[in-house]
Short mmCIF file of C-alpha atoms and ligand atoms in Angstrom, two decimals:
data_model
loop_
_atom_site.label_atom_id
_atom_site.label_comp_id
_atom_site.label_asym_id
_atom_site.label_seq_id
_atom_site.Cartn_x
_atom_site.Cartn_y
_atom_site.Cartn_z
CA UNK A 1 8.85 15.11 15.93
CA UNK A 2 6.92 16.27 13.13
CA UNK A 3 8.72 15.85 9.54
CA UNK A 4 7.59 18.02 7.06
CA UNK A 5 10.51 16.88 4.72
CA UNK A 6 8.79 13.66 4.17
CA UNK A 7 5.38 15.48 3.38
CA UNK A 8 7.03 17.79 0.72
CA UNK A 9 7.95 15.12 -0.89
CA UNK A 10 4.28 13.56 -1.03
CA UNK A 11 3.35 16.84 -2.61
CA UNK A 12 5.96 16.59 -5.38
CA UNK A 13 4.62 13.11 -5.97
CA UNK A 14 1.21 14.13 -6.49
CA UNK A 15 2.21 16.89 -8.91
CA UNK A 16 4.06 14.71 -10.51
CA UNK A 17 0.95 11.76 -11.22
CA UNK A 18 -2.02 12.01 -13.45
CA UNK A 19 -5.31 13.00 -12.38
CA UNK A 20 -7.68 10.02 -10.96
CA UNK A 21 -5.04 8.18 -9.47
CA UNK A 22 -3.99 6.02 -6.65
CA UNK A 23 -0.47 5.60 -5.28
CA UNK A 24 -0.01 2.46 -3.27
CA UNK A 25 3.23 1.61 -1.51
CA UNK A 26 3.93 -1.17 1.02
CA UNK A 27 6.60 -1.36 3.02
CA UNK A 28 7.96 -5.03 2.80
CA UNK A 29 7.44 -8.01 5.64
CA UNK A 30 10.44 -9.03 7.87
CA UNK A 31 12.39 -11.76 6.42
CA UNK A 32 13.02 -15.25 8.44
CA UNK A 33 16.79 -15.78 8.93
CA UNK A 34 16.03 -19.36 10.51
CA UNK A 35 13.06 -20.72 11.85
CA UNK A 36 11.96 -18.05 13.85
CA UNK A 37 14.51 -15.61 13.72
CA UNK A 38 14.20 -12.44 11.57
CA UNK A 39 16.72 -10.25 9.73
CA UNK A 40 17.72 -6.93 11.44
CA UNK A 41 14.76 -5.49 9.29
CA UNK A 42 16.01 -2.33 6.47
CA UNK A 43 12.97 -0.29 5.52
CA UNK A 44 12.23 -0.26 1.62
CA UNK A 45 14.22 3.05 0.32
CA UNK A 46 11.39 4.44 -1.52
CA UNK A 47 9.00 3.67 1.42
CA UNK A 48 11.37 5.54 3.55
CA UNK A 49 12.02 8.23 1.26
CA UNK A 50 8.39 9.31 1.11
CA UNK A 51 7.52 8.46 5.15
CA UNK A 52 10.74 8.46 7.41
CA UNK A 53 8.53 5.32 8.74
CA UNK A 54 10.69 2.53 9.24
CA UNK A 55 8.18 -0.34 10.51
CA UNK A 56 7.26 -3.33 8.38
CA UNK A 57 4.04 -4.16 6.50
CA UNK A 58 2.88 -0.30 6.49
CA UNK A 59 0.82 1.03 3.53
CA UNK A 60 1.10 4.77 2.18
CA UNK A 61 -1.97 5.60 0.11
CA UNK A 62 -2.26 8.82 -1.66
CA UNK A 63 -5.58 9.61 -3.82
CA UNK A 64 -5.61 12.15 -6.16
CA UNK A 65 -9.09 13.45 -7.52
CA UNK A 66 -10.02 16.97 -9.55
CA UNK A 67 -6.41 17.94 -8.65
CA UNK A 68 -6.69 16.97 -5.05
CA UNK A 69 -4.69 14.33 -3.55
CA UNK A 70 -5.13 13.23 0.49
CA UNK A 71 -2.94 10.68 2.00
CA UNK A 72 -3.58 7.55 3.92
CA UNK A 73 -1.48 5.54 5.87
CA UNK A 74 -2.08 2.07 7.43
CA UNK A 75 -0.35 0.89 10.20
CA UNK A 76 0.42 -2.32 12.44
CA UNK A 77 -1.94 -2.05 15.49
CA UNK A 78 0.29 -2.12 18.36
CA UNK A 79 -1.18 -4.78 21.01
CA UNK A 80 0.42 -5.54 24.55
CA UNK A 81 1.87 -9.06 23.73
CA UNK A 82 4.35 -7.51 20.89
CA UNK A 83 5.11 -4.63 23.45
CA UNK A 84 6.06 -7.38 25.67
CA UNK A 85 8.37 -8.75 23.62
CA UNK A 86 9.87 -6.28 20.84
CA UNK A 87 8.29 -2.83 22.67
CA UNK A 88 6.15 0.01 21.36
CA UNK A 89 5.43 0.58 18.16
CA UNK A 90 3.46 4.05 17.54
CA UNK A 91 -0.46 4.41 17.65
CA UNK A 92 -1.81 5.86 14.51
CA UNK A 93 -2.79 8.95 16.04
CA UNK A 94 0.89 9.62 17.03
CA UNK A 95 2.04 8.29 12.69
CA UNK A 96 -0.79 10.72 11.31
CA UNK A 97 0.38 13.32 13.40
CA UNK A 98 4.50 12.37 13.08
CA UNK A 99 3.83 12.36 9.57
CA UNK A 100 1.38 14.63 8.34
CA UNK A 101 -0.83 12.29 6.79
CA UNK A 102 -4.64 13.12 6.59
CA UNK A 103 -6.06 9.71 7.65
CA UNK A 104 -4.18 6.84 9.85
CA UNK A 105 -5.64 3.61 10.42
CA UNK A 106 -4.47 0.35 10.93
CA UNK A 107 -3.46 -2.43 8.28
CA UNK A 108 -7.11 -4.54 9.03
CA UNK A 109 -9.28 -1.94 7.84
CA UNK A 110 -7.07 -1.51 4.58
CA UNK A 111 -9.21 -4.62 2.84
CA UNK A 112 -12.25 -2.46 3.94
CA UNK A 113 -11.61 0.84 2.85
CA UNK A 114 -9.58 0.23 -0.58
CA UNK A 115 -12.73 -0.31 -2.87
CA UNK A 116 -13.29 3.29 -2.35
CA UNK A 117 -10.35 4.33 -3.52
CA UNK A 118 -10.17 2.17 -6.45
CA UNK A 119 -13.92 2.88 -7.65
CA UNK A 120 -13.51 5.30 -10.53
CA UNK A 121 -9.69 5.82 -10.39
CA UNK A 122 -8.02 5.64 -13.44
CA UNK A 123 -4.30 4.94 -12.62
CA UNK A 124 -2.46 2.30 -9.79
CA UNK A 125 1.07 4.16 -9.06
CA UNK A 126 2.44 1.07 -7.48
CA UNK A 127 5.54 -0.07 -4.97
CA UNK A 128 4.73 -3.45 -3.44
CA UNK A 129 5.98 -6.87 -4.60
CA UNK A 130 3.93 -9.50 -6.25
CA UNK A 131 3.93 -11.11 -3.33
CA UNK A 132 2.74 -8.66 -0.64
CA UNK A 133 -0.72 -8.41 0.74
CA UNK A 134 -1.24 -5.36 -0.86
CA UNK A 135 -1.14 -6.46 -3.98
CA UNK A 136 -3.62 -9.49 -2.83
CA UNK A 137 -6.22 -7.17 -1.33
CA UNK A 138 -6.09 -4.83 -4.50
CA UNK A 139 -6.23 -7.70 -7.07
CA UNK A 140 -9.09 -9.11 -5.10
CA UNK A 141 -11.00 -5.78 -5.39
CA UNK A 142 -10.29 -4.79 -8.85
CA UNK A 143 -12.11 -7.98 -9.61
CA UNK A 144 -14.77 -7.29 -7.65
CA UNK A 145 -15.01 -3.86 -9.11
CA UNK A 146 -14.90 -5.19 -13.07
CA UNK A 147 -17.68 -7.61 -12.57
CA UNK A 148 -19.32 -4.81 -11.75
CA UNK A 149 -18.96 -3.00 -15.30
CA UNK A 150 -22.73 -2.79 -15.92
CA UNK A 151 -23.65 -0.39 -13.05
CA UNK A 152 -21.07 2.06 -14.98
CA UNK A 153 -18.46 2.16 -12.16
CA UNK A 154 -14.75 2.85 -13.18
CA UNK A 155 -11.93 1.11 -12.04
CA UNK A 156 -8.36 1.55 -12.37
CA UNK A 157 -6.65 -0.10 -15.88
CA UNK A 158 -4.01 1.73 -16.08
CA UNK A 159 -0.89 -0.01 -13.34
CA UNK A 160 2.61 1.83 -13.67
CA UNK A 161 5.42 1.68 -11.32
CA UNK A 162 6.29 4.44 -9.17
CA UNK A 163 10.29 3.73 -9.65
CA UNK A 164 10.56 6.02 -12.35
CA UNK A 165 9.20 8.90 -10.68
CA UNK A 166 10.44 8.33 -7.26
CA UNK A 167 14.36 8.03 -8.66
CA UNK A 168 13.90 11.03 -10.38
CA UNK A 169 13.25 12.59 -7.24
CA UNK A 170 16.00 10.77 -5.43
CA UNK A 171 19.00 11.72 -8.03
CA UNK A 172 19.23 15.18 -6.21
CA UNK A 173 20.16 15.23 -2.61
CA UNK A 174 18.70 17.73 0.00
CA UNK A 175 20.25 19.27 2.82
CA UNK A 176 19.05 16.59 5.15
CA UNK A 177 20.07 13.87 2.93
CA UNK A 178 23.52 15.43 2.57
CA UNK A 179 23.72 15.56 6.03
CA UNK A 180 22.97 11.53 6.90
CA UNK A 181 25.58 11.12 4.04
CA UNK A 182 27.99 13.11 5.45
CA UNK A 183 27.62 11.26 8.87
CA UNK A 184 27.62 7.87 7.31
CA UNK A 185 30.59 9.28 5.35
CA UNK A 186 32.50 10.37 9.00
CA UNK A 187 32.05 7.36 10.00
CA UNK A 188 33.14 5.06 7.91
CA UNK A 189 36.84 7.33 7.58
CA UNK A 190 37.20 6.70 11.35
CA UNK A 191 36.47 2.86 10.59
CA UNK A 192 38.92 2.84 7.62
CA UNK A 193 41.59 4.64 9.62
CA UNK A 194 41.05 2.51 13.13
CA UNK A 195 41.90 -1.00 10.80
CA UNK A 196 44.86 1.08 9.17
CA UNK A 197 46.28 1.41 12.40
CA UNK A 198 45.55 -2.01 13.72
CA UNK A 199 46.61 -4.11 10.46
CA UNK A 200 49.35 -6.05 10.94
CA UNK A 201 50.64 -9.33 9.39
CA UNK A 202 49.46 -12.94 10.29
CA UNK A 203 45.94 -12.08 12.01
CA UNK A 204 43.04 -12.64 9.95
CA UNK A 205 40.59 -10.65 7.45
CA UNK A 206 38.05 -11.26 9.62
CA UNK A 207 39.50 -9.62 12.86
CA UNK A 208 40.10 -6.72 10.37
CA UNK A 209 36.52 -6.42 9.45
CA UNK A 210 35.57 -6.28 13.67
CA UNK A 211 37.40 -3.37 13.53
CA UNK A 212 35.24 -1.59 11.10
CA UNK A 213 32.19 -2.93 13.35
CA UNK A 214 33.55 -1.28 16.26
CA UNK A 215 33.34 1.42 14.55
CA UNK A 216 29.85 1.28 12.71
CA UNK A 217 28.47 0.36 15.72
CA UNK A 218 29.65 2.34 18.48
CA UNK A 219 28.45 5.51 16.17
CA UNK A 220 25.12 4.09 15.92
CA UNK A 221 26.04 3.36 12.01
CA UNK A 222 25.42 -0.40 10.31
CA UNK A 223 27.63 -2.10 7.09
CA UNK A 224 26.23 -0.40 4.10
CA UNK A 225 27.01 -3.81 2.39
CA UNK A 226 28.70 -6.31 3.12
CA UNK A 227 32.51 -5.89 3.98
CA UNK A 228 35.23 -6.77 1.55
CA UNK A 229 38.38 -7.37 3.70
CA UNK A 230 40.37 -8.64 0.80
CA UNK A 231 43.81 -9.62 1.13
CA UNK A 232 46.40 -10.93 -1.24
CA UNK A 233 44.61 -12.25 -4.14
CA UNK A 234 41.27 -12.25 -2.66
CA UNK A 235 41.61 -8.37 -3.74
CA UNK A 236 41.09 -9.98 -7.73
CA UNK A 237 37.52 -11.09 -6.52
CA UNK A 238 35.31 -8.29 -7.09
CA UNK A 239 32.76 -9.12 -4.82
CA UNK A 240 34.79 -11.13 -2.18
CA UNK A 241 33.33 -11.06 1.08
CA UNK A 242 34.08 -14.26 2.66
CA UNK A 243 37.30 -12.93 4.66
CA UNK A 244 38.17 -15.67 6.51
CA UNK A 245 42.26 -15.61 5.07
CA UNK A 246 45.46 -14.39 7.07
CA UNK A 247 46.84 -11.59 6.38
CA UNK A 248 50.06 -12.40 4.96
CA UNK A 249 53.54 -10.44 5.24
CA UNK A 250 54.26 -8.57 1.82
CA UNK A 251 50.49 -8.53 0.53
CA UNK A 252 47.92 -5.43 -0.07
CA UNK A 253 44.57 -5.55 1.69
CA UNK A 254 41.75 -4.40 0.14
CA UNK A 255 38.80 -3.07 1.99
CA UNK A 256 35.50 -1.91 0.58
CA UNK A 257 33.94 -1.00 3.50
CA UNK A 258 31.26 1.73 4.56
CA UNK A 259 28.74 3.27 6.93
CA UNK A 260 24.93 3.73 6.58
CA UNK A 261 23.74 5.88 8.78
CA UNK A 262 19.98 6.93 9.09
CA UNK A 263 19.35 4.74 6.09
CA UNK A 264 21.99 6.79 4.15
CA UNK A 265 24.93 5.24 2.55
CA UNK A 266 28.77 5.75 2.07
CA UNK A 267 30.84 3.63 0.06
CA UNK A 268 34.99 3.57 0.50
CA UNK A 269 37.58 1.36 -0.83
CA UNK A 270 41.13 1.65 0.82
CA UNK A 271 44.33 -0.43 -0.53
CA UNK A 272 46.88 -0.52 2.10
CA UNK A 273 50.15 -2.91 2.50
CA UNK A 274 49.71 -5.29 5.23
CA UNK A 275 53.21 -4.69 6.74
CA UNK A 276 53.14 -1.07 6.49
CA UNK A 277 55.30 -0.26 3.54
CA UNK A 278 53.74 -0.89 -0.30
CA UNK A 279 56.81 -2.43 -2.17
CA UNK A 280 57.97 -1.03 -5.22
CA UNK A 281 55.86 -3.23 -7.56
CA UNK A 282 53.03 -2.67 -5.28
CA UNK A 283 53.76 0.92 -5.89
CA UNK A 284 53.73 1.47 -9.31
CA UNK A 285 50.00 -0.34 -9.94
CA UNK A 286 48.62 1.82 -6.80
CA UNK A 287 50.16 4.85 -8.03
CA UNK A 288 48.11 4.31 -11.45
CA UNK A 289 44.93 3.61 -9.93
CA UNK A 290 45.38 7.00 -7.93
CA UNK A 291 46.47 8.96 -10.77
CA UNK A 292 43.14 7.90 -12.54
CA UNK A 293 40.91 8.25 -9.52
CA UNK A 294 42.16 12.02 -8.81
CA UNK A 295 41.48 12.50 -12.84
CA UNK A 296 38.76 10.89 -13.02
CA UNK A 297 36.95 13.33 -9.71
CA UNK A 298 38.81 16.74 -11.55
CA UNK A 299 35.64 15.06 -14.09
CA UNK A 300 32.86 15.44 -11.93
CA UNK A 301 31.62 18.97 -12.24
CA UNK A 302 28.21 20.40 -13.60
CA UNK A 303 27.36 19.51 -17.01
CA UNK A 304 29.25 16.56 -17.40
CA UNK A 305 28.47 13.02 -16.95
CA UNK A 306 29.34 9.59 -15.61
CA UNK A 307 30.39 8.36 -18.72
CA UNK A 308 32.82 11.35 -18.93
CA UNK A 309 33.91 10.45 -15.87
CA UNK A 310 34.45 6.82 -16.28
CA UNK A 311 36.69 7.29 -19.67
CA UNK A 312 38.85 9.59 -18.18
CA UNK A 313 39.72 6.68 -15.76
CA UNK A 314 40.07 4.23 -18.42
CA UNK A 315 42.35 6.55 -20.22
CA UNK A 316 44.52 7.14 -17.59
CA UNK A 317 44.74 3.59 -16.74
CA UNK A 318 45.27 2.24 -20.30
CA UNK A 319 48.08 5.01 -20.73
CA UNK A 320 49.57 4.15 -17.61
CA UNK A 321 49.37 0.35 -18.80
CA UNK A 322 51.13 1.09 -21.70
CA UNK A 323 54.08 2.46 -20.54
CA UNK A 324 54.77 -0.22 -18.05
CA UNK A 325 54.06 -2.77 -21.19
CA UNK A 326 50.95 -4.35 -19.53
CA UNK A 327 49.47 -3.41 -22.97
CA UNK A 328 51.55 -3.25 -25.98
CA UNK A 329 49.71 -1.13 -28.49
CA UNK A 330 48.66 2.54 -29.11
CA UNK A 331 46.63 4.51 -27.10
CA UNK A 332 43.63 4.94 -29.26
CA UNK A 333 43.75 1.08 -30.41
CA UNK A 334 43.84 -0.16 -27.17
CA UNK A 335 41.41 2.04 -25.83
CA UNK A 336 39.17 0.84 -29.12
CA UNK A 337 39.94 -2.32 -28.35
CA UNK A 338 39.30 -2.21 -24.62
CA UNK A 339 42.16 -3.80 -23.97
CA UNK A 340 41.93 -2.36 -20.82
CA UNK A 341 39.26 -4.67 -19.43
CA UNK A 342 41.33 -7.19 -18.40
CA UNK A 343 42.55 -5.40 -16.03
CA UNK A 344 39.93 -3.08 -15.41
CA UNK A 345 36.47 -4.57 -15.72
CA UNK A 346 34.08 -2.54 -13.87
CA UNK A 347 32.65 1.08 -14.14
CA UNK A 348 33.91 4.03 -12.29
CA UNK A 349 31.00 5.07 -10.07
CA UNK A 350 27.68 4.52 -9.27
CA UNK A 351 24.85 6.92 -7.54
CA UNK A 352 24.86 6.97 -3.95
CA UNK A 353 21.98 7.87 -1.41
CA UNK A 354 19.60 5.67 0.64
CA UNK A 355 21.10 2.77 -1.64
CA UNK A 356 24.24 2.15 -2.15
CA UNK A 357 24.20 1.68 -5.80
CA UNK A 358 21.02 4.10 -5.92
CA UNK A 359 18.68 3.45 -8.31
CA UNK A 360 18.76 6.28 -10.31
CA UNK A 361 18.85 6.47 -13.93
CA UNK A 362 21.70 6.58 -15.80
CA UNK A 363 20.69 7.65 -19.51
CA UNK A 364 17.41 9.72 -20.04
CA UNK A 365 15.84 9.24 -23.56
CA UNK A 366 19.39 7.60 -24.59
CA UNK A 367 21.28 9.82 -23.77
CA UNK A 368 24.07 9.98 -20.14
CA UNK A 369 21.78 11.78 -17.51
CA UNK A 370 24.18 15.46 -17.02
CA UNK A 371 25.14 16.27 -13.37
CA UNK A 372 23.79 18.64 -11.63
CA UNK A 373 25.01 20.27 -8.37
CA UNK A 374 23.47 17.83 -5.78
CA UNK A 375 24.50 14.67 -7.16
CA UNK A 376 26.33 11.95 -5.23
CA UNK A 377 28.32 9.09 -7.07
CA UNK A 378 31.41 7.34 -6.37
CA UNK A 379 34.71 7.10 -7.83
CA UNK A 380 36.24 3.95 -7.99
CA UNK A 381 38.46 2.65 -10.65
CA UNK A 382 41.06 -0.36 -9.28
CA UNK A 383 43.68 -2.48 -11.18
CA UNK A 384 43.21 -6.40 -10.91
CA UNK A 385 46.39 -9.01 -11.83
CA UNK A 386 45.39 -12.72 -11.39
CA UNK A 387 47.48 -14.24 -13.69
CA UNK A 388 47.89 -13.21 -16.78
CA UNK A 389 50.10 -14.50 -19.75
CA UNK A 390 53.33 -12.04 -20.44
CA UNK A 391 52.97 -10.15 -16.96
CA UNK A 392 56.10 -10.63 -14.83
CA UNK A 393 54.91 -12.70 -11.59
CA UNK A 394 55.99 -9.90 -9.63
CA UNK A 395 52.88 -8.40 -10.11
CA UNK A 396 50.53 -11.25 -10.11
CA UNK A 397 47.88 -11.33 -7.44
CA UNK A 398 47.58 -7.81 -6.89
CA UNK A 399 44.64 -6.02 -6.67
CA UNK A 400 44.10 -2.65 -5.79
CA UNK A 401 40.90 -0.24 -5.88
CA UNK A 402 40.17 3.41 -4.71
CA UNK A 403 37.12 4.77 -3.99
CA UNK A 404 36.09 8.01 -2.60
CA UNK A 405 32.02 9.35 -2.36
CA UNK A 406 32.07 12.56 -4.34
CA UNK A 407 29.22 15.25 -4.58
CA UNK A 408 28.60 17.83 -7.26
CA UNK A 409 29.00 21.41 -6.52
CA UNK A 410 28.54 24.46 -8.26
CA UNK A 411 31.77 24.65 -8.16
CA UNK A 412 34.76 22.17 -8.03
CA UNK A 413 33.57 18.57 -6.31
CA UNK A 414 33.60 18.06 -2.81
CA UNK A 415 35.10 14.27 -1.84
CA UNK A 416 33.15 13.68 1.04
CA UNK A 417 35.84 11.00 2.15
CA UNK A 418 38.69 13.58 1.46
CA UNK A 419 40.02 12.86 5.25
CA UNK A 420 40.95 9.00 4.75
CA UNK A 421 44.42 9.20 3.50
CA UNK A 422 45.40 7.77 -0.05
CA UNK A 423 48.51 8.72 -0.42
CA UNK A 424 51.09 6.33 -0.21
CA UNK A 425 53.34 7.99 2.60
CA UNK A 426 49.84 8.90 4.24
CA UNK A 427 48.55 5.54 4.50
CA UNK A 428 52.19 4.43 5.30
CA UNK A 429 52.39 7.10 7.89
CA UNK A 430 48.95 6.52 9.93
CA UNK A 431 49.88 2.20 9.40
CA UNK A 432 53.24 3.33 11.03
CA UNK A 433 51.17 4.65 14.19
CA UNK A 434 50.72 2.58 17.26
CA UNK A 435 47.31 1.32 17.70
N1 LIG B 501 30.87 -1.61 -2.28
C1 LIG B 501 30.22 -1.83 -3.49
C2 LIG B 501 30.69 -0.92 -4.52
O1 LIG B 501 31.75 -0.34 -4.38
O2 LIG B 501 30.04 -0.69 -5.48
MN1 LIG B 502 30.99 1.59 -4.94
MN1 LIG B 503 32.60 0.07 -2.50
#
């Protein structure tokens, strides 16, 4: 099927690049897991967002001359012993025709033909890694090219990276991209809701986390990233993703846990208690959390921006703190004095899209980009109680974090997770359910 989504995109590219240029992207090699096993391979997100191509070691070349700019693509040659053993891989007549591209060839004719396109281009627009071929082959050319300097030929000087552009581009999600993050989105509430129903005490994080699988996998979906299934005070470790514990009676569980689906991400954190029923100190931290979570999304409307979004949670929270005497100050010295971190020590959201923490920028000549209707982000603000000094030990170890994927409208924001239940006699209700 012909995609002219990815072509449009090539065409904003090339308005958006100077005049006697090249842009050169390669998509990355597979990596070895152990000697000679690869990785599931995962397309480069820029490659992807400018092909839909999802094979390894590919090269997209666009030139742009006198205001004209052709692409080029180069790809792996299929040959029958790899169709033996990991099947077809297209022909470059079917890429060039899949793809719009003007010229497909494959990857051994790339060290033949670049010279040509480097001769009396200014500009490299790059995306390949210092390692790559590409970058070899180039470098190898250029060289060739500069010793050449006497016969009056150009040659590109001028290298910048094609990030900047390309995030630009990414920051504001089209229908089709709303639509894989929408699936990915489904998909990962069913997987949040299946382990809500099958938690139970004494079985282990890691059964917990198969039930997510089940899910991601039997809807054609993988892990965005890798699963948190956090109980007890695993939940204080950010980035815990060992879960190998048992669940213990009386304890939260934690689970940061989402879909991608067609290369598109979602991104959901769920706090539930293990037996079914938060208790009443459990209750009091997760009803702050939620109170700053549903202020912090009221936030997220046109105009504003992620740093508006983000103090609203901290302001909630440090309030919140206050009056249970977590922090024992006034409102605008503790929120001077960020008192707030030690509880609360990461931001509230991050861009979502082909990545989950999309690369996008976050400030634009210094100053917090503004949303725009479009935009996806999460919001995720959480509550974290190791140990500290002067906190009753009723409280200690608990760690508790919402986050929903939200997407600005013209209007008021959509929560694209809005059917995973966060309410504590909604998550107490579906846990109550037989599995
Ligand atoms: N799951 C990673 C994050 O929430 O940012
Ligand atoms: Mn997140
Ligand atoms: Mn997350």
């Amino acid at each position: 099927m012909t995609e002219l989504i990815y072509k449009k995109r090539r065409d904003l590219l090339s308005k958006a690049i100077k005049d006697n240029s090249v842009v050169i992207l390669q998509s990355p090699e597979e990596k070895i897991r152990n000697n000679d096993v690869y990785y599931t391979y995962r397309q480069c997100s820029n490659f992807y967002y400018l092909t839909g191509y999802n094979e390894p070691l590919s090269i997209l070349l666009l030139k742009k001359q006198q205001g004209k700019t052709k692409t080029f693509f180069y790809s792996t040659k299929p040959n029958k012993q790899a169709t033996i053993w990991t099947g077809n891989i297209d022909s470059a007549e079917k890429i060039k025709k899949n793809l719009q591209i003007d010229k497909c060839q494959y990857l051994e004719k790339f060290d033949n033909d670049i010279a040509r396109f480097l001769e009396n281009s200014k500009n490299i627009y790059y995306l390949y890694s210092d390692q790559s071929n590409a970058k070899k082959i180039i470098d190898k050319h250029i060289n060739l090219l500069e010793k050449k300097y006497r016969t009056g030929i150009g040659y590109p000087t001028n290298f910048i990276s094609l990030k900047n552009i390309l995030h630009s581009m990414r920051i504001i999600k089209s229908k089709k991209e709303l639509s894989a993050i929408r699936n990915a989105c489904s998909i990962s509430v069913n997987a949040h809701k299946r382990l809500m129903r099958k938690c139970k005490p004494n079985i282990n994080e890691y059964e917990m986390h198969a039930e997510l699988m089940h899910e991601f996998i039997k809807s054609n979906a993988t892990e965005a990233y890798p699963s948190i299934v956090a109980s007890g005070k695993n939940a204080c470790i950010l980035h815990y993703t060992n879960n190998k514990s048992t669940l213990k009676n009386g304890d939260l569980l934690l689970v940061d846990a989402a879909a991608e689906y067609d290369n598109y991400a979602s991104d959901i954190t769920r706090t539930i208690p293990i037996n079914g029923k938060f208790s009443k100190y459990q209750k009091i931290i997760y009803n702050i959390v939620l109170k700053a979570q549903k202020n912090a999304i009221k936030k997220c409307i046109v105009g504003n921006t992620l740093y508006e979004v983000h103090n609203e949670a901290v302001k909630t929270i440090t309030k919140e703190l206050i009056k249970i005497g977590f922090i024992k100050t006034t409102l605008s010295k503790a929120l001077k004095s960020q008192e707030y971190k030690k509880f609360y020590m990461h931001n509230t959201g991050h861009w979502l899209g082909l990545d989950v923490h999309d690369p996008c920028e976050y400030k634009e000549n210094g100053k917090f980009v503004k949303l725009k209707q479009g935009m996806v982000f999460t919001v995720e603000p959480g509550i974290y109680i190791r140990k500290p000094k002067g906190i009753s030990s009723k409280f200690h170890n608990i760690g508790i974090r919402i986050e929903d994927d939200v997407l600005v409208t013209n209007k008021e924001p959509e929560v694209l997770t809005i059917k995973l239940p966060k309410e504590i006699k909604d998550i107490e209700n579906i846990m109550s359910k037989d599995d």
